Coordinates of N, CA and C in Angstrom, one line a residue:
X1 N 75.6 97.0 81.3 CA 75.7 95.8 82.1 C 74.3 95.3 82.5
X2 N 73.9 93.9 82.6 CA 73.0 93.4 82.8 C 72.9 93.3 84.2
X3 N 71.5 93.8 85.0 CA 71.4 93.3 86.3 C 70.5 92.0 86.1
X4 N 70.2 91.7 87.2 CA 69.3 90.0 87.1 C 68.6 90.1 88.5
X5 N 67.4 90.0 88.4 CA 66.5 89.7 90.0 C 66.2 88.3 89.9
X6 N 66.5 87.4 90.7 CA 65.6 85.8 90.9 C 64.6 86.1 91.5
X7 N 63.3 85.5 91.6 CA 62.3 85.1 92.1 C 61.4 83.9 91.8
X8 N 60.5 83.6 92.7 CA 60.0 82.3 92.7 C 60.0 81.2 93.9
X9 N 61.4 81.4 94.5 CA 61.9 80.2 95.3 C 60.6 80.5 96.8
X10 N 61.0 79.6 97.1 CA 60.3 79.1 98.4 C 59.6 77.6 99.0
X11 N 59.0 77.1 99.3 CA 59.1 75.4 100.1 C 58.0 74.7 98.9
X12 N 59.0 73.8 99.1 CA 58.3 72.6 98.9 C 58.2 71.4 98.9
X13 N 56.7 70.2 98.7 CA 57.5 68.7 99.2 C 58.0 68.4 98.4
X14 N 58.7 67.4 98.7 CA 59.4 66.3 98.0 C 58.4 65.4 96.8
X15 N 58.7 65.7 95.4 CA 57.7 65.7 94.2 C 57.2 66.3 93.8
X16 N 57.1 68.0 94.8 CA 56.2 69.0 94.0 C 56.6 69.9 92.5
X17 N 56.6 71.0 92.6 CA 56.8 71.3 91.8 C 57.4 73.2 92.4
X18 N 58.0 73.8 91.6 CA 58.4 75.3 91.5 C 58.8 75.8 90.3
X19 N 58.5 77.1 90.7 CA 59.2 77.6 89.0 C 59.8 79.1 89.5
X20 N 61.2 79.3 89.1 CA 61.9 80.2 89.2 C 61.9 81.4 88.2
X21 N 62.1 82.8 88.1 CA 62.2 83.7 87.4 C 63.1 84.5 87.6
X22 N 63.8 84.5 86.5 CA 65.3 85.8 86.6 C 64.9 87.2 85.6
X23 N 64.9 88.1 86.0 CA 63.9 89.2 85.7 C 65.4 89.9 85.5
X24 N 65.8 89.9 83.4 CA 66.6 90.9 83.6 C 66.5 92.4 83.3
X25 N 67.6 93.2 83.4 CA 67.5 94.7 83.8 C 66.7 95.8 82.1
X26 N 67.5 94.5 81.5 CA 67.1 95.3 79.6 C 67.1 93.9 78.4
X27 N 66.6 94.6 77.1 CA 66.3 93.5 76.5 C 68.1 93.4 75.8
X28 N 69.0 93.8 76.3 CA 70.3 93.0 75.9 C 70.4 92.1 76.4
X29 N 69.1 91.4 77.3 CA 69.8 89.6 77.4 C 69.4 88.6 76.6
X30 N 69.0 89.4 75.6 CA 68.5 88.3 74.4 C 70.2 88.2 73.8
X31 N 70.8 88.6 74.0 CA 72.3 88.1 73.6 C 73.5 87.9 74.4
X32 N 72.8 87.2 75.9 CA 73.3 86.5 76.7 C 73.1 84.7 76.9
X33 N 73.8 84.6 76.6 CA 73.5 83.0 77.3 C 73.2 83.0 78.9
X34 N 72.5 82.6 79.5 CA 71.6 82.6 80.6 C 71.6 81.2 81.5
X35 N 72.2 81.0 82.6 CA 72.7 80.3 83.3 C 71.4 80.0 84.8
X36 N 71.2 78.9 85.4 CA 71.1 78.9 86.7 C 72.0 78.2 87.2
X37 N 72.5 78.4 88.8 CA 73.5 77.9 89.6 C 72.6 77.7 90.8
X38 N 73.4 76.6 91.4 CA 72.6 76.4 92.8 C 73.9 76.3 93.9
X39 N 73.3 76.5 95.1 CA 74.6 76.4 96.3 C 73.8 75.6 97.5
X40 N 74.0 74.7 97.8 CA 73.5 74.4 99.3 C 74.3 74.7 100.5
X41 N 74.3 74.9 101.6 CA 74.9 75.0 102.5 C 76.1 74.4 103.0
X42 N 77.2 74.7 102.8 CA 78.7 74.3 103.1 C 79.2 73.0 102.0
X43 N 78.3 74.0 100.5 CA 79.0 73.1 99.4 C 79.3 73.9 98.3
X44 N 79.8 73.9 97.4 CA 80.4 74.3 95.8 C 78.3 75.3 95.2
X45 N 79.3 76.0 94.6 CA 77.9 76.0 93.6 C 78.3 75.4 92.3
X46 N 77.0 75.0 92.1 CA 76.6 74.0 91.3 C 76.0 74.6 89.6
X47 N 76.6 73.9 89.1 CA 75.7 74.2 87.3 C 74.3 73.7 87.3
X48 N 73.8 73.9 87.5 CA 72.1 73.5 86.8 C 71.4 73.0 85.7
X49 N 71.7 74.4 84.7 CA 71.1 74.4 84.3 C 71.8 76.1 83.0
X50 N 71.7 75.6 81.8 CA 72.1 76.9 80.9 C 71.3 76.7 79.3
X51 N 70.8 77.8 78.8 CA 70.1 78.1 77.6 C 70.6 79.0 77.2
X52 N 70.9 78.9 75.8 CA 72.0 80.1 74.3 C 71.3 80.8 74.5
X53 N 71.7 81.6 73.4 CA 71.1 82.7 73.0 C 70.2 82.4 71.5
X54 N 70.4 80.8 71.4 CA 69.2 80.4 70.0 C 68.3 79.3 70.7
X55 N 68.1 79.4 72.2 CA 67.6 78.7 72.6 C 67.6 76.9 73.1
X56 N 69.1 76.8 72.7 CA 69.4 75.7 73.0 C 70.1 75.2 74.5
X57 N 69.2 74.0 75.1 CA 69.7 74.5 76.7 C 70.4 72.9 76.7
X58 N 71.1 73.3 77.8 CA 71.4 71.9 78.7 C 71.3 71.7 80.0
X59 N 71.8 70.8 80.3 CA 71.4 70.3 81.9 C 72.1 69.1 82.5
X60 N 72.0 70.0 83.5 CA 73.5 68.7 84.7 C 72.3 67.4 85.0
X61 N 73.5 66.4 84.8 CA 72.5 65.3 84.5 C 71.8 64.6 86.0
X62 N 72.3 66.0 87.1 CA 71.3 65.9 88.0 C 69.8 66.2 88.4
X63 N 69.3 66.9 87.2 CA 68.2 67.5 87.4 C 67.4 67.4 85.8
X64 N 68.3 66.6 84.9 CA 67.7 66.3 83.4 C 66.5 65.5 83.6
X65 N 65.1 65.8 83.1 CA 64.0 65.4 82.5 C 63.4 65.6 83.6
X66 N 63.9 66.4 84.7 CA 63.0 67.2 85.8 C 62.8 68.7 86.1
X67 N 63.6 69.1 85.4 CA 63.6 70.7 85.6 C 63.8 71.2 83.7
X68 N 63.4 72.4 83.7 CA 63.5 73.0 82.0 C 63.8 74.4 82.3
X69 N 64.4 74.5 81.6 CA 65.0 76.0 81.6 C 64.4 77.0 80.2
X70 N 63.8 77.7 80.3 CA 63.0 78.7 79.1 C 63.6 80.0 79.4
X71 N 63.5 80.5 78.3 CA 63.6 82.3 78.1 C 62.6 82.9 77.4
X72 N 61.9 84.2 78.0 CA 61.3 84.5 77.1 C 61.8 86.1 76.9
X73 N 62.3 86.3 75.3 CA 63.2 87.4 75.5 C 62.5 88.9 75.5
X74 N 61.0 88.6 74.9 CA 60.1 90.0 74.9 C 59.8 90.2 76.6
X75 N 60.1 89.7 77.6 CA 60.3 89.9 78.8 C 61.0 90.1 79.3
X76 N 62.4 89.9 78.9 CA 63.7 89.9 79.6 C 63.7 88.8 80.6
X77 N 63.1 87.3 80.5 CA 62.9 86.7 81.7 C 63.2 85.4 81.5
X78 N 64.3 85.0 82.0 CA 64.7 83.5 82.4 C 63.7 82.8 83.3
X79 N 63.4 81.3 83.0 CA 62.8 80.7 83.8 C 63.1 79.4 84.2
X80 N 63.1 78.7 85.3 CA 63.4 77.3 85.3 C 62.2 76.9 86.3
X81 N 61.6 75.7 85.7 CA 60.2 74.8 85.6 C 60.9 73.6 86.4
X82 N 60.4 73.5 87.9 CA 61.3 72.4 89.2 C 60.5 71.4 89.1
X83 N 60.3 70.2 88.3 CA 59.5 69.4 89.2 C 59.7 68.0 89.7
X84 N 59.0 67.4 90.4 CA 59.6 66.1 90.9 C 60.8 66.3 91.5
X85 N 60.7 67.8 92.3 CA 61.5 67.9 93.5 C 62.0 67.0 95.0
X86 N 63.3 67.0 95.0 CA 63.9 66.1 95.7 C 64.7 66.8 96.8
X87 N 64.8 66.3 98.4 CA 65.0 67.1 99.5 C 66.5 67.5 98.8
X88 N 67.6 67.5 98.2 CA 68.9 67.5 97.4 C 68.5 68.7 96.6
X89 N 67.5 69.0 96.1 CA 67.2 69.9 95.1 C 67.3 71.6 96.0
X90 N 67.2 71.2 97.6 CA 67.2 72.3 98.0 C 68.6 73.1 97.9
X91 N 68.3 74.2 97.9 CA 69.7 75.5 97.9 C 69.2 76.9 97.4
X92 N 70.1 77.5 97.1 CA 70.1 79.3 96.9 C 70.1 78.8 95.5
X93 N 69.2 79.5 94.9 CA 69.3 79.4 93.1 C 69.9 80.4 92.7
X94 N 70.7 80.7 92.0 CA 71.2 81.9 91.3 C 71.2 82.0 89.8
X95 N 70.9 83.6 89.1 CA 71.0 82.9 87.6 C 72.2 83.7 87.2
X96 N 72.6 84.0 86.1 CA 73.6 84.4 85.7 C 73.5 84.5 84.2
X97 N 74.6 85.7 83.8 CA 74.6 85.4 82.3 C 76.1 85.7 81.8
X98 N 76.1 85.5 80.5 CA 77.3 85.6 79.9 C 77.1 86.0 78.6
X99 N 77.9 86.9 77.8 CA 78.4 87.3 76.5 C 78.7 86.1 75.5
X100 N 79.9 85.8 76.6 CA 80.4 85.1 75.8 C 81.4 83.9 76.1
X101 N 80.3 83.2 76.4 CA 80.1 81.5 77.1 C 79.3 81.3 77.5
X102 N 78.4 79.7 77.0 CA 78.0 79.1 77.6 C 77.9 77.7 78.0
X103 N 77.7 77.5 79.5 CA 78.3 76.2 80.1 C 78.3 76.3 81.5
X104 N 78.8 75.2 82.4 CA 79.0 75.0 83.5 C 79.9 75.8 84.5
X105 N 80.9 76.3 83.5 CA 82.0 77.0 84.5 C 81.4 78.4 85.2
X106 N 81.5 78.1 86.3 CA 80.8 79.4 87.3 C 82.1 80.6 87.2
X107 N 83.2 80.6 87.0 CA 84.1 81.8 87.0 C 83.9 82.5 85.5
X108 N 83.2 81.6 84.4 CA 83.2 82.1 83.4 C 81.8 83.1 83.1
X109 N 80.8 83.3 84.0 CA 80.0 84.6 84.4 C 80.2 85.7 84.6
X110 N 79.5 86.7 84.3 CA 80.3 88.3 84.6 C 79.2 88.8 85.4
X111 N 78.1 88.6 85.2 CA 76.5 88.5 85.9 C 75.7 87.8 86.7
X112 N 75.4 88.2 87.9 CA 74.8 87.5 88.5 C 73.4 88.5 89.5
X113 N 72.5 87.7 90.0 CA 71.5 88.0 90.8 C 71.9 87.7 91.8
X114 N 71.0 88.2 92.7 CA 70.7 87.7 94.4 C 70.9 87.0 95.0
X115 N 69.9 86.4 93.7 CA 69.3 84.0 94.4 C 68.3 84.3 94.8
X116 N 67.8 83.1 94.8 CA 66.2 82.9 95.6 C 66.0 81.7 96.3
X117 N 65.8 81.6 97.5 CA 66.0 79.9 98.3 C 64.8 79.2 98.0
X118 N 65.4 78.1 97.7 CA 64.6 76.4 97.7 C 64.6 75.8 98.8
X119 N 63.8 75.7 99.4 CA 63.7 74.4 100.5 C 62.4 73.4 99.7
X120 N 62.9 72.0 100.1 CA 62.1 70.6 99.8 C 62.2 69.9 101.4
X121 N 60.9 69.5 101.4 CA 61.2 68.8 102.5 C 60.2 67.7 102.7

């Protein structure tokens, strides 16, 4: 079983920039599809943001051509690149992975991290 650490999160203004890192446990997550989710306070968590396992990502067309999602698998390390951050962008980041799906549905994860908090302000 894959563990997952986030890190990265912490403040910033509105247009800055951040960059997240999901630090996994072994190099079997080169054959996970690799997910971020977000949650703000007293809402749904949210899809973000997800990249295969051949490197092909997508993105909730809330944060497309402002945020990128990369893996690099000789690290075991997901990353997602924030920029032109918006007070809305703030929440708990979480990343997640899966075997065998990938996509938006958050019940379809078996793995998940901690989170790491965004604040924009």
């Amino acid at each position: 079983h894959v563990q997952l650490v986030e890190s990265g999160g912490g403040s910033a203004q509105a247009g800055g920039s951040l960059r997240l890192s999901c630090a996994a446990s072994d190099h079997t997550s080169s054959s996970y599809c690799m997910t971020w989710f977000r949650q703000a306070p007293g809402k749904e968590r949210e899809w973000v943001a997800c990249i295969d396992t051949d490197g092909t990502a997508f993105y909730a067309d809330s944060v497309k051509g402002r945020f990128t999602i990369s893996r690099d698998n000789a690290k075991n390390t997901l990353y997602l690149q924030m920029n032109s951050l918006k007070p809305e962008d703030a929440a708990m980041y979480y990343c997640a992975a899966s075997q065998a799906y990938c996509g938006c549905n958050v019940a379809a994860y078996n793995y998940w991290g901690q989170g790491t908090q965004v604040t924009v302000s």
